[in-house]
């Protein structure tokens, strides 16, 4: 039940995933506190366990009921002490934030859970279609809506922000990136021919990570969320 | 110790008040410090209630008769196990146990959802703390379980009611309380969603599991109560429509409705107002049920007695709940508009709505029948009783319609079912039901209600089997595995759906058991030693009456030889027990010979030691074992539906394809070899 300090994606020490454009986060936050080493609840737990052991040793000749009573007393006192610390610490600690990563006003855990639920809903609708419990028209209406939502959530999780932050990062990357050198048409043809020769014949929409076959127009894998080759 | 206990209750009351103030002001001001402090205080409430419970348990174990509650519900010769469970044996302790369980559940719910539903947490903390404050207020000002004798305490206690010294009565109250208390969590999240305006489906998904777990414990509590009534009360049945039984059934009915209608909201964005109303109603009924059993407004062998002051306090609290809850529903009505309207009455949504209406009508009838004696006394001065005949007359047809819907709904398509859908889906289940019904008529079954029930059971079973077979085929075609592996994978992938189908199968088996009541037979006879009597194909012979004593109680046991169709099947031992200090309340020890097709049930209401004669009530209860087995299947199905995502993903990641099937085949083969 220890408190945590807030980080926003893009700040040092945050849980931002690699691969995204390095643009400044729209929400500046203070530097994170030092973590590591024994925390208060570790010390409290250790103290309670050692006291229980000592209590068991001291009362070993007094009967089971007495020993159990002493151990239960120490454990419950420890629980109350932990509760008191947890209640008062936020009011008196210098740093009152928490380590929970915030993405566009929501926690990463909330976004991950919603992503999991949306992907699950897509699978359920596909199963219903296979079982003929839903018409093709309804399927074509529901699934694109869910996929759009899933794409949005995955982008938020990968990009570390909302749509505004994504657009700002993409623009900044385009402005900062140097113009590529002109390539001869012969070189281009050689590269493309080599690519075609190397490429294994896979059905379109196959996920490179989990090999799930997705729809041809899918941009993210419906099973694991990996960006697919066709997506730009 | 009593002073410590009283201090802890008062301190917990103050901490709850702080938790409410800190959470709400933190949420309004956007202050994480205050919100975190409020959440910390919420956890502290769980800690202090744990200490208070430990103090009470210690008082029981050490025979501290200075505390009136301990003296009333325990004595020195009571086994240690029943001393500990006497904590919830009386009214005061049961209220404290309620607060303890709510504190633990609330702390767990807040901890699990602290990141997923951060915007709701301050209001969840405030609402649960508010409910806790009410019960703590009851204890602090009116029913303190730590009250002590002012003068010298008695040397010994009065002892727990002998009827409660039974394993079922130990587990039954905690199960029911967990079920009741658990319904506070969905209510708190629902109200938090209304207050914050975050009325997307996320709050529903947050509370669906909690509702299912609470529903499971309510089911367990109700079934244990049925088993206790069957095996201990000794009247030959298991459900008497007693007001306290009905108090547990009411929230179970509305929670069942909610678990179905939530699926419609997730899939079609409909029934938003309905779902919020169901969550509020279910919580309200848990409080109402507590009010019924503790205020004296209903008369029951299970009730805690009459207390007018308590009745007034509960009434004020219930009115506050209704005003607060529906006030917010009305305020947020514009945000609760459905995404779609119902397109067709031949659709799965329509079947779910019909299912909900049936469950709500059943709840209304049960509530009306339970409160009618009180209302008639209040209006006319005469207390008119409502017995099982009234309830059976109305609940039986409703139950049959519900059973029918259990089979129909899974066969219908979402939004609209076409004729080809309907013919393809219904042909085999209907055919199977007609074949079974024809066979039963040919065998001589002439009780129309039981006959319809058996036919519907066949229909629903065929529906469930069809869903499994079709789903397994779809998965087999998609994955290329064998049918058994595909079936296992199907259940693991679609846990909620197929866990639900298994729950339905459990309900079918329970209905099978209920239908057996129509073929019950019973007789009461007076037998001298050596005499015998016959009921159906059973013959019972009186072999004598013997007396034993174990220090806590004296038992008078009848020795009865039983034969079936002329062949001896063993002895049965119905008895009467006389507990020390409760000699005027003897308990009945029923003797039961169980079989899949029927139970032979013996009760010895009277005896004469001089000539070794006994009065014997013999009952034949057909199909009753299916009620208990059906409940077991219901628990299995609920467990499957509750399995977390991660458990299955881990298994998929490490276990190669086909391994599950091979493992099950090998396990089954080894079990068969061992049995052989």
CSV table of C-alpha atoms in Angstrom, one decimal, chain A residues 1 3-4 65 69 72 76 79-80 83-84 86-87 90-94 96 98 100 102 107 109-110 113 116-117 120-121 123-125 127-128 130-134 138 141 145, chain B residues 18 32-33 36-37 39-41 43-44 47 50-51 54 58 61 114-116 118 205 208 267 339-340 348 410 412-415 421 424 467 470-471 474 490 493-494 497-498 645:
chain,number,residue,atom,x,y,z
A,1,UNK,CA,0.0,0.0,0.0
A,3,UNK,CA,2.4,5.6,-2.3
A,4,UNK,CA,3.9,6.1,-5.6
A,65,UNK,CA,-4.1,-20.0,22.8
A,69,UNK,CA,-3.2,-14.3,20.9
A,72,UNK,CA,-2.5,-12.0,16.4
A,76,UNK,CA,-3.2,-6.5,14.0
A,79,UNK,CA,-1.9,-3.6,10.3
A,80,UNK,CA,-3.1,-0.5,12.2
A,83,UNK,CA,-2.9,2.0,7.9
A,84,UNK,CA,-1.9,5.1,10.0
A,86,UNK,CA,-0.7,5.2,4.7
A,87,UNK,CA,-3.2,7.8,5.9
A,90,UNK,CA,0.4,11.8,1.9
A,91,UNK,CA,-0.4,14.9,4.1
A,92,UNK,CA,3.1,15.3,5.5
A,93,UNK,CA,5.5,14.0,2.8
A,94,UNK,CA,7.4,16.5,0.7
A,96,UNK,CA,2.9,13.9,-2.7
A,98,UNK,CA,2.9,9.0,-7.4
A,100,UNK,CA,1.7,6.0,-12.0
A,102,UNK,CA,-0.4,9.3,-17.0
A,107,UNK,CA,-3.4,5.9,-16.3
A,109,UNK,CA,-3.3,0.6,-16.5
A,110,UNK,CA,-6.7,2.1,-17.5
A,113,UNK,CA,-7.3,-2.6,-19.6
A,116,UNK,CA,-7.7,-5.6,-23.7
A,117,UNK,CA,-11.5,-5.3,-23.4
A,120,UNK,CA,-11.8,-9.1,-26.5
A,121,UNK,CA,-15.0,-7.6,-27.8
A,123,UNK,CA,-13.0,-11.6,-30.8
A,124,UNK,CA,-16.4,-12.1,-29.3
A,125,UNK,CA,-18.1,-10.4,-32.3
A,127,UNK,CA,-17.1,-15.6,-32.8
A,128,UNK,CA,-20.8,-14.5,-32.9
A,130,UNK,CA,-19.0,-17.5,-37.1
A,131,UNK,CA,-21.9,-18.9,-35.0
A,132,UNK,CA,-24.4,-16.9,-37.1
A,133,UNK,CA,-25.6,-15.0,-34.0
A,134,UNK,CA,-24.9,-11.7,-35.7
A,138,UNK,CA,-24.2,-5.6,-38.0
A,141,UNK,CA,-20.9,-1.8,-38.4
A,145,UNK,CA,-15.9,1.0,-34.7
B,18,UNK,CA,-12.3,11.4,7.8
B,32,UNK,CA,-3.9,13.9,-4.9
B,33,UNK,CA,-2.7,14.3,-1.3
B,36,UNK,CA,-4.5,9.4,-1.1
B,37,UNK,CA,-5.0,10.2,2.5
B,39,UNK,CA,-7.8,6.0,0.6
B,40,UNK,CA,-5.3,5.4,3.3
B,41,UNK,CA,-8.0,6.0,5.9
B,43,UNK,CA,-7.5,0.9,4.4
B,44,UNK,CA,-7.1,1.9,8.1
B,47,UNK,CA,-7.2,-2.7,9.9
B,50,UNK,CA,-9.7,-6.6,12.0
B,51,UNK,CA,-8.5,-5.7,15.4
B,54,UNK,CA,-9.8,-10.3,16.9
B,58,UNK,CA,-10.5,-13.6,21.9
B,61,UNK,CA,-12.2,-18.2,23.2
B,114,UNK,CA,-6.9,2.3,-7.9
B,115,UNK,CA,-5.2,2.8,-11.4
B,116,UNK,CA,-7.9,1.5,-13.7
B,118,UNK,CA,-8.8,6.5,-10.8
B,205,UNK,CA,-16.7,-3.9,-16.5
B,208,UNK,CA,-19.2,-7.2,-13.2
B,267,UNK,CA,-22.9,-5.3,-26.8
B,339,UNK,CA,-27.0,4.0,-28.3
B,340,UNK,CA,-29.6,1.8,-30.1
B,348,UNK,CA,-31.4,-11.9,-28.1
B,410,UNK,CA,-28.8,-18.4,-26.6
B,412,UNK,CA,-31.5,-16.1,-30.9
B,413,UNK,CA,-29.3,-13.7,-32.9
B,414,UNK,CA,-28.4,-10.2,-31.8
B,415,UNK,CA,-30.7,-7.4,-33.2
B,421,UNK,CA,-31.6,-18.6,-38.0
B,424,UNK,CA,-31.5,-24.0,-37.9
B,467,UNK,CA,-24.0,-24.4,-28.4
B,470,UNK,CA,-21.3,-25.7,-32.8
B,471,UNK,CA,-18.8,-23.6,-31.0
B,474,UNK,CA,-16.1,-23.3,-35.4
B,490,UNK,CA,-13.5,-22.8,-26.8
B,493,UNK,CA,-11.4,-18.4,-24.8
B,494,UNK,CA,-15.1,-17.7,-24.3
B,497,UNK,CA,-20.2,-17.2,-22.3
B,498,UNK,CA,-19.5,-20.9,-21.8
B,645,UNK,CA,-7.3,-13.5,-18.6
